[in-house]
Amino acid sequence: MDAEVELKENHKTLAEHHRLLKIYPYLEELGENLVRQIDSTNCFCTICSIVTSVHYVSRHVQNDEHMRELNKAVLRAETYKPCEEPPNVNTVDLNNKK
């Protein structure tokens, strides 16, 4: 793992990072675009990992680069989604020798 990726991964585990996530939730009106308003004038786009003005954020989520990154994120989420267990599946207890 290169140093930049490792630094980003370590950052995500910090208590301060988790505190800030709770303080600045995603903006519901921007739905799946995963944007947080971080102060009175700026938003953070989680998809693109950039800070943008609150006045520009609506345009940002419609631009081609953001849409490409969003589509990649959705594809990754779908690809790695855990398999759901089918309903009414009878499980076999291999330890029960009847």
A tleap script that builds the chain and sets N, CA, C and O, in Angstrom:
source leaprc.protein.ff14SB
mol = sequence {
  NMET ASP ALA GLU VAL GLU LEU LYS GLU ASN
  HIE LYS THR LEU ALA GLU HIE HIE ARG LEU
  LEU LYS ILE TYR PRO TYR LEU GLU GLU LEU
  GLY GLU ASN LEU VAL ARG GLN ILE ASP SER
  THR ASN CYS PHE CYS THR ILE CYS SER ILE
  VAL THR SER VAL HIE TYR VAL SER ARG HIE
  VAL GLN ASN ASP GLU HIE MET ARG GLU LEU
  ASN LYS ALA VAL LEU ARG ALA GLU THR TYR
  LYS PRO CYS GLU GLU PRO PRO ASN VAL ASN
  THR VAL ASP LEU ASN ASN LYS CLYS
}
set mol.1.N position { 0.859 -1.170 0.000 }
set mol.1.CA position { 0.000 0.000 0.000 }
set mol.1.C position { 0.907 1.235 0.000 }
set mol.1.O position { 1.830 1.329 0.809 }
set mol.2.N position { 0.640 2.189 -0.916 }
set mol.2.CA position { 1.501 3.361 -0.945 }
set mol.2.C position { 1.169 4.299 0.215 }
set mol.2.O position { 0.120 4.175 0.848 }
set mol.3.N position { 2.069 5.231 0.480 }
set mol.3.CA position { 1.966 6.079 1.675 }
set mol.3.C position { 0.699 6.926 1.690 }
set mol.3.O position { 0.088 7.096 2.745 }
set mol.4.N position { 0.294 7.463 0.536 }
set mol.4.CA position { -0.907 8.313 0.492 }
set mol.4.C position { -2.164 7.513 0.827 }
set mol.4.O position { -3.009 7.977 1.592 }
set mol.5.N position { -2.287 6.324 0.262 }
set mol.5.CA position { -3.447 5.473 0.540 }
set mol.5.C position { -3.455 5.077 2.009 }
set mol.5.O position { -4.502 5.098 2.656 }
set mol.6.N position { -2.301 4.721 2.531 }
set mol.6.CA position { -2.206 4.331 3.941 }
set mol.6.C position { -2.589 5.494 4.856 }
set mol.6.O position { -3.282 5.296 5.854 }
set mol.7.N position { -2.141 6.702 4.521 }
set mol.7.CA position { -2.487 7.885 5.312 }
set mol.7.C position { -3.995 8.115 5.309 }
set mol.7.O position { -4.581 8.403 6.352 }
set mol.8.N position { -4.629 7.989 4.137 }
set mol.8.CA position { -6.084 8.166 4.039 }
set mol.8.C position { -6.824 7.102 4.838 }
set mol.8.O position { -7.799 7.408 5.525 }
set mol.9.N position { -6.374 5.871 4.756 }
set mol.9.CA position { -7.020 4.785 5.495 }
set mol.9.C position { -6.885 4.997 7.003 }
set mol.9.O position { -7.843 4.778 7.746 }
set mol.10.N position { -5.715 5.416 7.457 }
set mol.10.CA position { -5.505 5.677 8.883 }
set mol.10.C position { -6.360 6.846 9.356 }
set mol.10.O position { -6.882 6.826 10.471 }
set mol.11.N position { -6.504 7.861 8.512 }
set mol.11.CA position { -7.318 9.034 8.846 }
set mol.11.C position { -8.754 8.633 9.163 }
set mol.11.O position { -9.375 9.200 10.062 }
set mol.12.N position { -9.277 7.667 8.432 }
set mol.12.CA position { -10.667 7.233 8.610 }
set mol.12.C position { -10.914 6.590 9.972 }
set mol.12.O position { -12.061 6.516 10.414 }
set mol.13.N position { -9.878 6.130 10.636 }
set mol.13.CA position { -10.042 5.460 11.929 }
set mol.13.C position { -9.927 6.415 13.114 }
set mol.13.O position { -10.189 6.021 14.250 }
set mol.14.N position { -9.542 7.652 12.866 }
set mol.14.CA position { -9.352 8.614 13.951 }
set mol.14.C position { -10.676 9.011 14.594 }
set mol.14.O position { -11.690 9.160 13.913 }
set mol.15.N position { -10.653 9.180 15.904 }
set mol.15.CA position { -11.856 9.590 16.640 }
set mol.15.C position { -12.362 10.941 16.144 }
set mol.15.O position { -13.572 11.149 16.048 }
set mol.16.N position { -11.458 11.856 15.831 }
set mol.16.CA position { -11.858 13.182 15.342 }
set mol.16.C position { -12.605 13.063 14.012 }
set mol.16.O position { -13.569 13.792 13.778 }
set mol.17.N position { -12.174 12.169 13.160 }
set mol.17.CA position { -12.855 11.949 11.878 }
set mol.17.C position { -14.287 11.469 12.127 }
set mol.17.O position { -15.223 11.960 11.495 }
set mol.18.N position { -14.458 10.534 13.025 }
set mol.18.CA position { -15.797 10.009 13.342 }
set mol.18.C position { -16.675 11.086 13.980 }
set mol.18.O position { -17.877 11.143 13.719 }
set mol.19.N position { -16.084 11.931 14.806 }
set mol.19.CA position { -16.830 13.034 15.424 }
set mol.19.C position { -17.345 13.995 14.348 }
set mol.19.O position { -18.500 14.420 14.388 }
set mol.20.N position { -16.487 14.330 13.393 }
set mol.20.CA position { -16.884 15.253 12.326 }
set mol.20.C position { -17.959 14.648 11.424 }
set mol.20.O position { -18.837 15.367 10.947 }
set mol.21.N position { -17.901 13.355 11.188 }
set mol.21.CA position { -18.933 12.700 10.377 }
set mol.21.C position { -20.304 12.843 11.026 }
set mol.21.O position { -21.310 13.025 10.340 }
set mol.22.N position { -20.334 12.758 12.354 }
set mol.22.CA position { -21.610 12.898 13.069 }
set mol.22.C position { -22.112 14.340 13.055 }
set mol.22.O position { -23.313 14.585 12.941 }
set mol.23.N position { -21.190 15.286 13.172 }
set mol.23.CA position { -21.561 16.703 13.211 }
set mol.23.C position { -22.068 17.183 11.850 }
set mol.23.O position { -22.990 17.994 11.781 }
set mol.24.N position { -21.467 16.683 10.772 }
set mol.24.CA position { -21.807 17.131 9.421 }
set mol.24.C position { -22.388 15.974 8.607 }
set mol.24.O position { -21.673 15.347 7.826 }
set mol.25.N position { -23.668 15.693 8.782 }
set mol.25.CA position { -24.286 14.588 8.026 }
set mol.25.C position { -24.425 14.946 6.545 }
set mol.25.O position { -24.275 16.104 6.156 }
set mol.26.N position { -24.709 13.943 5.738 }
set mol.26.CA position { -24.944 14.184 4.313 }
set mol.26.C position { -26.179 15.043 4.131 }
set mol.26.O position { -27.136 14.944 4.900 }
set mol.27.N position { -26.154 15.890 3.105 }
set mol.27.CA position { -27.306 16.727 2.772 }
set mol.27.C position { -28.355 15.865 2.089 }
set mol.27.O position { -28.120 15.330 1.005 }
set mol.28.N position { -29.504 15.733 2.722 }
set mol.28.CA position { -30.569 14.876 2.183 }
set mol.28.C position { -31.011 15.308 0.796 }
set mol.28.O position { -31.325 14.466 -0.046 }
set mol.29.N position { -31.039 16.615 0.549 }
set mol.29.CA position { -31.523 17.099 -0.745 }
set mol.29.C position { -30.607 16.727 -1.911 }
set mol.29.O position { -31.004 16.843 -3.071 }
set mol.30.N position { -29.379 16.280 -1.610 }
set mol.30.CA position { -28.475 15.846 -2.675 }
set mol.30.C position { -28.365 14.327 -2.743 }
set mol.30.O position { -27.557 13.793 -3.503 }
set mol.31.N position { -29.164 13.645 -1.963 }
set mol.31.CA position { -29.306 12.193 -2.035 }
set mol.31.C position { -28.015 11.424 -2.137 }
set mol.31.O position { -27.105 11.587 -1.324 }
set mol.32.N position { -27.948 10.572 -3.163 }
set mol.32.CA position { -26.820 9.648 -3.314 }
set mol.32.C position { -25.513 10.333 -3.687 }
set mol.32.O position { -24.497 9.653 -3.832 }
set mol.33.N position { -25.502 11.649 -3.847 }
set mol.33.CA position { -24.274 12.357 -4.218 }
set mol.33.C position { -23.279 12.467 -3.067 }
set mol.33.O position { -22.125 12.839 -3.280 }
set mol.34.N position { -23.717 12.147 -1.854 }
set mol.34.CA position { -22.843 12.086 -0.674 }
set mol.34.C position { -22.054 13.374 -0.441 }
set mol.34.O position { -20.823 13.385 -0.436 }
set mol.35.N position { -22.806 14.458 -0.249 }
set mol.35.CA position { -22.221 15.774 -0.003 }
set mol.35.C position { -22.559 16.210 1.418 }
set mol.35.O position { -23.700 16.088 1.864 }
set mol.36.N position { -21.551 16.718 2.119 }
set mol.36.CA position { -21.729 17.251 3.469 }
set mol.36.C position { -21.452 18.756 3.439 }
set mol.36.O position { -20.497 19.197 2.800 }
set mol.37.N position { -22.283 19.546 4.127 }
set mol.37.CA position { -21.978 20.967 4.282 }
set mol.37.C position { -21.083 21.088 5.498 }
set mol.37.O position { -21.496 20.769 6.613 }
set mol.38.N position { -19.848 21.553 5.287 }
set mol.38.CA position { -18.853 21.565 6.362 }
set mol.38.C position { -18.728 22.908 7.068 }
set mol.38.O position { -18.152 22.986 8.153 }
set mol.39.N position { -19.255 23.953 6.470 }
set mol.39.CA position { -19.374 25.251 7.138 }
set mol.39.C position { -20.379 26.081 6.357 }
set mol.39.O position { -21.044 25.559 5.462 }
set mol.40.N position { -20.502 27.353 6.675 }
set mol.40.CA position { -21.559 28.157 6.048 }
set mol.40.C position { -21.335 28.412 4.564 }
set mol.40.O position { -22.275 28.778 3.857 }
set mol.41.N position { -20.118 28.227 4.078 }
set mol.41.CA position { -19.836 28.523 2.672 }
set mol.41.C position { -19.319 27.341 1.860 }
set mol.41.O position { -19.182 27.454 0.642 }
set mol.42.N position { -19.029 26.220 2.499 }
set mol.42.CA position { -18.399 25.099 1.796 }
set mol.42.C position { -19.082 23.763 2.035 }
set mol.42.O position { -19.664 23.504 3.088 }
set mol.43.N position { -18.985 22.932 1.013 }
set mol.43.CA position { -19.461 21.550 1.081 }
set mol.43.C position { -18.309 20.625 0.724 }
set mol.43.O position { -17.381 21.013 0.014 }
set mol.44.N position { -18.379 19.398 1.223 }
set mol.44.CA position { -17.384 18.380 0.882 }
set mol.44.C position { -18.077 17.270 0.120 }
set mol.44.O position { -19.038 16.677 0.612 }
set mol.45.N position { -17.592 16.985 -1.083 }
set mol.45.CA position { -18.122 15.893 -1.894 }
set mol.45.C position { -17.304 14.643 -1.581 }
set mol.45.O position { -16.125 14.561 -1.924 }
set mol.46.N position { -17.934 13.680 -0.933 }
set mol.46.CA position { -17.257 12.440 -0.564 }
set mol.46.C position { -16.878 11.638 -1.802 }
set mol.46.O position { -15.829 10.994 -1.828 }
set mol.47.N position { -17.718 11.672 -2.819 }
set mol.47.CA position { -17.465 10.921 -4.049 }
set mol.47.C position { -16.171 11.387 -4.715 }
set mol.47.O position { -15.341 10.565 -5.103 }
set mol.48.N position { -15.997 12.709 -4.848 }
set mol.48.CA position { -14.837 13.273 -5.542 }
set mol.48.C position { -13.708 13.667 -4.598 }
set mol.48.O position { -12.598 13.968 -5.036 }
set mol.49.N position { -14.000 13.664 -3.292 }
set mol.49.CA position { -13.036 14.053 -2.270 }
set mol.49.C position { -12.535 15.487 -2.486 }
set mol.49.O position { -11.334 15.755 -2.452 }
set mol.50.N position { -13.492 16.402 -2.711 }
set mol.50.CA position { -13.147 17.809 -2.903 }
set mol.50.C position { -14.071 18.696 -2.078 }
set mol.50.O position { -15.178 18.302 -1.713 }
set mol.51.N position { -13.589 19.899 -1.796 }
set mol.51.CA position { -14.396 20.935 -1.158 }
set mol.51.C position { -14.879 21.863 -2.263 }
set mol.51.O position { -14.110 22.251 -3.141 }
set mol.52.N position { -16.157 22.212 -2.211 }
set mol.52.CA position { -16.737 23.120 -3.197 }
set mol.52.C position { -17.658 24.107 -2.494 }
set mol.52.O position { -18.164 23.832 -1.406 }
set mol.53.N position { -17.868 25.233 -3.109 }
set mol.53.CA position { -18.730 26.270 -2.550 }
set mol.53.C position { -20.174 25.789 -2.480 }
set mol.53.O position { -20.623 25.032 -3.341 }
set mol.54.N position { -20.905 26.232 -1.447 }
set mol.54.CA position { -22.327 25.885 -1.359 }
set mol.54.C position { -23.090 26.420 -2.571 }
set mol.54.O position { -24.121 25.868 -2.953 }
set mol.55.N position { -22.580 27.497 -3.174 }
set mol.55.CA position { -23.237 28.089 -4.345 }
set mol.55.C position { -22.981 27.280 -5.617 }
set mol.55.O position { -23.732 27.393 -6.585 }
set mol.56.N position { -21.929 26.470 -5.616 }
set mol.56.CA position { -21.546 25.705 -6.800 }
set mol.56.C position { -21.903 24.223 -6.689 }
set mol.56.O position { -21.823 23.498 -7.680 }
set mol.57.N position { -22.291 23.768 -5.512 }
set mol.57.CA position { -22.445 22.329 -5.277 }
set mol.57.C position { -23.488 21.689 -6.194 }
set mol.57.O position { -23.304 20.551 -6.626 }
set mol.58.N position { -24.565 22.388 -6.497 }
set mol.58.CA position { -25.585 21.823 -7.399 }
set mol.58.C position { -25.018 21.581 -8.787 }
set mol.58.O position { -25.323 20.571 -9.420 }
set mol.59.N position { -24.193 22.508 -9.262 }
set mol.59.CA position { -23.541 22.307 -10.565 }
set mol.59.C position { -22.510 21.194 -10.479 }
set mol.59.O position { -22.366 20.395 -11.403 }
set mol.60.N position { -21.794 21.148 -9.362 }
set mol.60.CA position { -20.764 20.114 -9.203 }
set mol.60.C position { -21.343 18.707 -9.352 }
set mol.60.O position { -20.777 17.877 -10.063 }
set mol.61.N position { -22.468 18.435 -8.686 }
set mol.61.CA position { -23.018 17.076 -8.717 }
set mol.61.C position { -23.595 16.713 -10.084 }
set mol.61.O position { -23.923 15.552 -10.328 }
set mol.62.N position { -23.720 17.693 -10.975 }
set mol.62.CA position { -24.205 17.418 -12.329 }
set mol.62.C position { -23.080 17.343 -13.353 }
set mol.62.O position { -23.323 16.987 -14.506 }
set mol.63.N position { -21.839 17.677 -12.948 }
set mol.63.CA position { -20.763 17.677 -13.945 }
set mol.63.C position { -20.308 16.257 -14.272 }
set mol.63.O position { -20.517 15.324 -13.496 }
set mol.64.N position { -19.687 16.119 -15.427 }
set mol.64.CA position { -19.311 14.799 -15.949 }
set mol.64.C position { -18.379 14.028 -15.022 }
set mol.64.O position { -18.556 12.827 -14.816 }
set mol.65.N position { -17.391 14.715 -14.466 }
set mol.65.CA position { -16.421 14.015 -13.608 }
set mol.65.C position { -17.102 13.444 -12.362 }
set mol.65.O position { -16.845 12.301 -11.983 }
set mol.66.N position { -17.964 14.232 -11.727 }
set mol.66.CA position { -18.684 13.737 -10.552 }
set mol.66.C position { -19.566 12.548 -10.937 }
set mol.66.O position { -19.607 11.548 -10.220 }
set mol.67.N position { -20.263 12.653 -12.056 }
set mol.67.CA position { -21.146 11.564 -12.491 }
set mol.67.C position { -20.350 10.284 -12.755 }
set mol.67.O position { -20.806 9.192 -12.414 }
set mol.68.N position { -19.169 10.408 -13.357 }
set mol.68.CA position { -18.315 9.224 -13.590 }
set mol.68.C position { -17.914 8.592 -12.261 }
set mol.68.O position { -17.998 7.375 -12.094 }
set mol.69.N position { -17.475 9.431 -11.312 }
set mol.69.CA position { -17.059 8.921 -10.004 }
set mol.69.C position { -18.233 8.294 -9.254 }
set mol.69.O position { -18.072 7.262 -8.602 }
set mol.70.N position { -19.410 8.911 -9.344 }
set mol.70.CA position { -20.606 8.367 -8.702 }
set mol.70.C position { -20.962 7.009 -9.300 }
set mol.70.O position { -21.267 6.067 -8.568 }
set mol.71.N position { -20.924 6.908 -10.619 }
set mol.71.CA position { -21.234 5.634 -11.278 }
set mol.71.C position { -20.245 4.544 -10.879 }
set mol.71.O position { -20.638 3.394 -10.681 }
set mol.72.N position { -18.960 4.896 -10.759 }
set mol.72.CA position { -17.964 3.916 -10.316 }
set mol.72.C position { -18.251 3.468 -8.886 }
set mol.72.O position { -18.141 2.283 -8.571 }
set mol.73.N position { -18.618 4.413 -8.023 }
set mol.73.CA position { -18.916 4.076 -6.624 }
set mol.73.C position { -20.137 3.169 -6.525 }
set mol.73.O position { -20.144 2.215 -5.747 }
set mol.74.N position { -21.166 3.465 -7.308 }
set mol.74.CA position { -22.379 2.634 -7.298 }
set mol.74.C position { -22.048 1.230 -7.795 }
set mol.74.O position { -22.511 0.244 -7.221 }
set mol.75.N position { -21.255 1.133 -8.851 }
set mol.75.CA position { -20.863 -0.174 -9.386 }
set mol.75.C position { -20.067 -0.966 -8.351 }
set mol.75.O position { -20.293 -2.164 -8.176 }
set mol.76.N position { -19.134 -0.298 -7.663 }
set mol.76.CA position { -18.356 -0.983 -6.611 }
set mol.76.C position { -19.275 -1.470 -5.502 }
set mol.76.O position { -19.126 -2.589 -5.011 }
set mol.77.N position { -20.221 -0.632 -5.108 }
set mol.77.CA position { -21.148 -1.017 -4.034 }
set mol.77.C position { -21.985 -2.217 -4.447 }
set mol.77.O position { -22.210 -3.122 -3.643 }
set mol.78.N position { -22.445 -2.234 -5.682 }
set mol.78.CA position { -23.248 -3.361 -6.170 }
set mol.78.C position { -22.401 -4.621 -6.301 }
set mol.78.O position { -22.864 -5.721 -5.996 }
set mol.79.N position { -21.168 -4.460 -6.752 }
set mol.79.CA position { -20.277 -5.598 -6.956 }
set mol.79.C position { -19.937 -6.281 -5.642 }
set mol.79.O position { -19.850 -7.508 -5.580 }
set mol.80.N position { -19.744 -5.494 -4.594 }
set mol.80.CA position { -19.302 -6.047 -3.316 }
set mol.80.C position { -20.420 -6.184 -2.297 }
set mol.80.O position { -20.157 -6.406 -1.115 }
set mol.81.N position { -21.665 -6.054 -2.738 }
set mol.81.CA position { -22.803 -6.194 -1.832 }
set mol.81.C position { -22.866 -7.643 -1.354 }
set mol.81.O position { -22.759 -8.564 -2.164 }
set mol.82.N position { -23.037 -7.853 -0.057 }
set mol.82.CA position { -23.134 -9.229 0.445 }
set mol.82.C position { -24.337 -9.944 -0.163 }
set mol.82.O position { -25.380 -9.339 -0.412 }
set mol.83.N position { -24.172 -11.214 -0.390 }
set mol.83.CA position { -25.277 -12.014 -0.919 }
set mol.83.C position { -26.352 -12.138 0.149 }
set mol.83.O position { -26.060 -12.331 1.330 }
set mol.84.N position { -27.580 -12.026 -0.282 }
set mol.84.CA position { -28.689 -12.204 0.649 }
set mol.84.C position { -29.056 -13.679 0.689 }
set mol.84.O position { -29.047 -14.364 -0.334 }
set mol.85.N position { -29.376 -14.150 1.875 }
set mol.85.CA position { -29.797 -15.540 2.017 }
set mol.85.C position { -31.230 -15.649 1.526 }
set mol.85.O position { -32.085 -14.864 1.937 }
set mol.86.N position { -31.506 -16.611 0.654 }
set mol.86.CA position { -32.883 -16.778 0.177 }
set mol.86.C position { -33.821 -17.075 1.341 }
set mol.86.O position { -33.415 -17.715 2.310 }
set mol.87.N position { -35.070 -16.620 1.260 }
set mol.87.CA position { -36.015 -16.885 2.350 }
set mol.87.C position { -36.322 -18.374 2.473 }
set mol.87.O position { -36.284 -19.112 1.488 }
set mol.88.N position { -36.625 -18.803 3.694 }
set mol.88.CA position { -37.033 -20.182 3.982 }
set mol.88.C position { -35.994 -21.227 3.602 }
set mol.88.O position { -36.334 -22.320 3.148 }
set mol.89.N position { -34.741 -20.887 3.788 }
set mol.89.CA position { -33.691 -21.865 3.499 }
set mol.89.C position { -33.491 -22.723 4.738 }
set mol.89.O position { -33.270 -22.207 5.833 }
set mol.90.N position { -33.570 -24.022 4.559 }
set mol.90.CA position { -33.310 -24.944 5.666 }
set mol.90.C position { -31.811 -25.129 5.782 }
set mol.90.O position { -31.145 -25.512 4.820 }
set mol.91.N position { -31.288 -24.858 6.956 }
set mol.91.CA position { -29.860 -25.039 7.152 }
set mol.91.C position { -29.609 -26.422 7.719 }
set mol.91.O position { -30.427 -26.960 8.464 }
set mol.92.N position { -28.491 -26.979 7.365 }
set mol.92.CA position { -28.126 -28.313 7.816 }
set mol.92.C position { -27.143 -28.168 8.963 }
set mol.92.O position { -26.126 -27.485 8.839 }
set mol.93.N position { -27.448 -28.809 10.072 }
set mol.93.CA position { -26.546 -28.808 11.214 }
set mol.93.C position { -25.623 -30.008 11.061 }
set mol.93.O position { -26.022 -31.150 11.290 }
set mol.94.N position { -24.381 -29.729 10.670 }
set mol.94.CA position { -23.431 -30.810 10.421 }
set mol.94.C position { -22.962 -31.476 11.711 }
set mol.94.O position { -22.428 -32.585 11.674 }
set mol.95.N position { -23.154 -30.818 12.843 }
set mol.95.CA position { -22.748 -31.395 14.123 }
set mol.95.C position { -23.822 -32.297 14.720 }
set mol.95.O position { -23.542 -33.055 15.649 }
set mol.96.N position { -25.018 -32.226 14.213 }
set mol.96.CA position { -26.134 -33.011 14.740 }
set mol.96.C position { -26.202 -34.327 13.960 }
set mol.96.O position { -26.666 -34.354 12.819 }
set mol.97.N position { -25.753 -35.385 14.561 }
set mol.97.CA position { -25.695 -36.679 13.865 }
set mol.97.C position { -26.865 -37.537 14.291 }
set mol.97.O position { -26.727 -38.355 15.200 }
set mol.98.N position { -27.990 -37.374 13.668 }
set mol.98.CA position { -29.182 -38.160 13.997 }
set mol.98.C position { -29.377 -39.253 12.995 }
set mol.98.O position { -30.330 -40.024 13.101 }
savepdb mol mol.pdb
quit
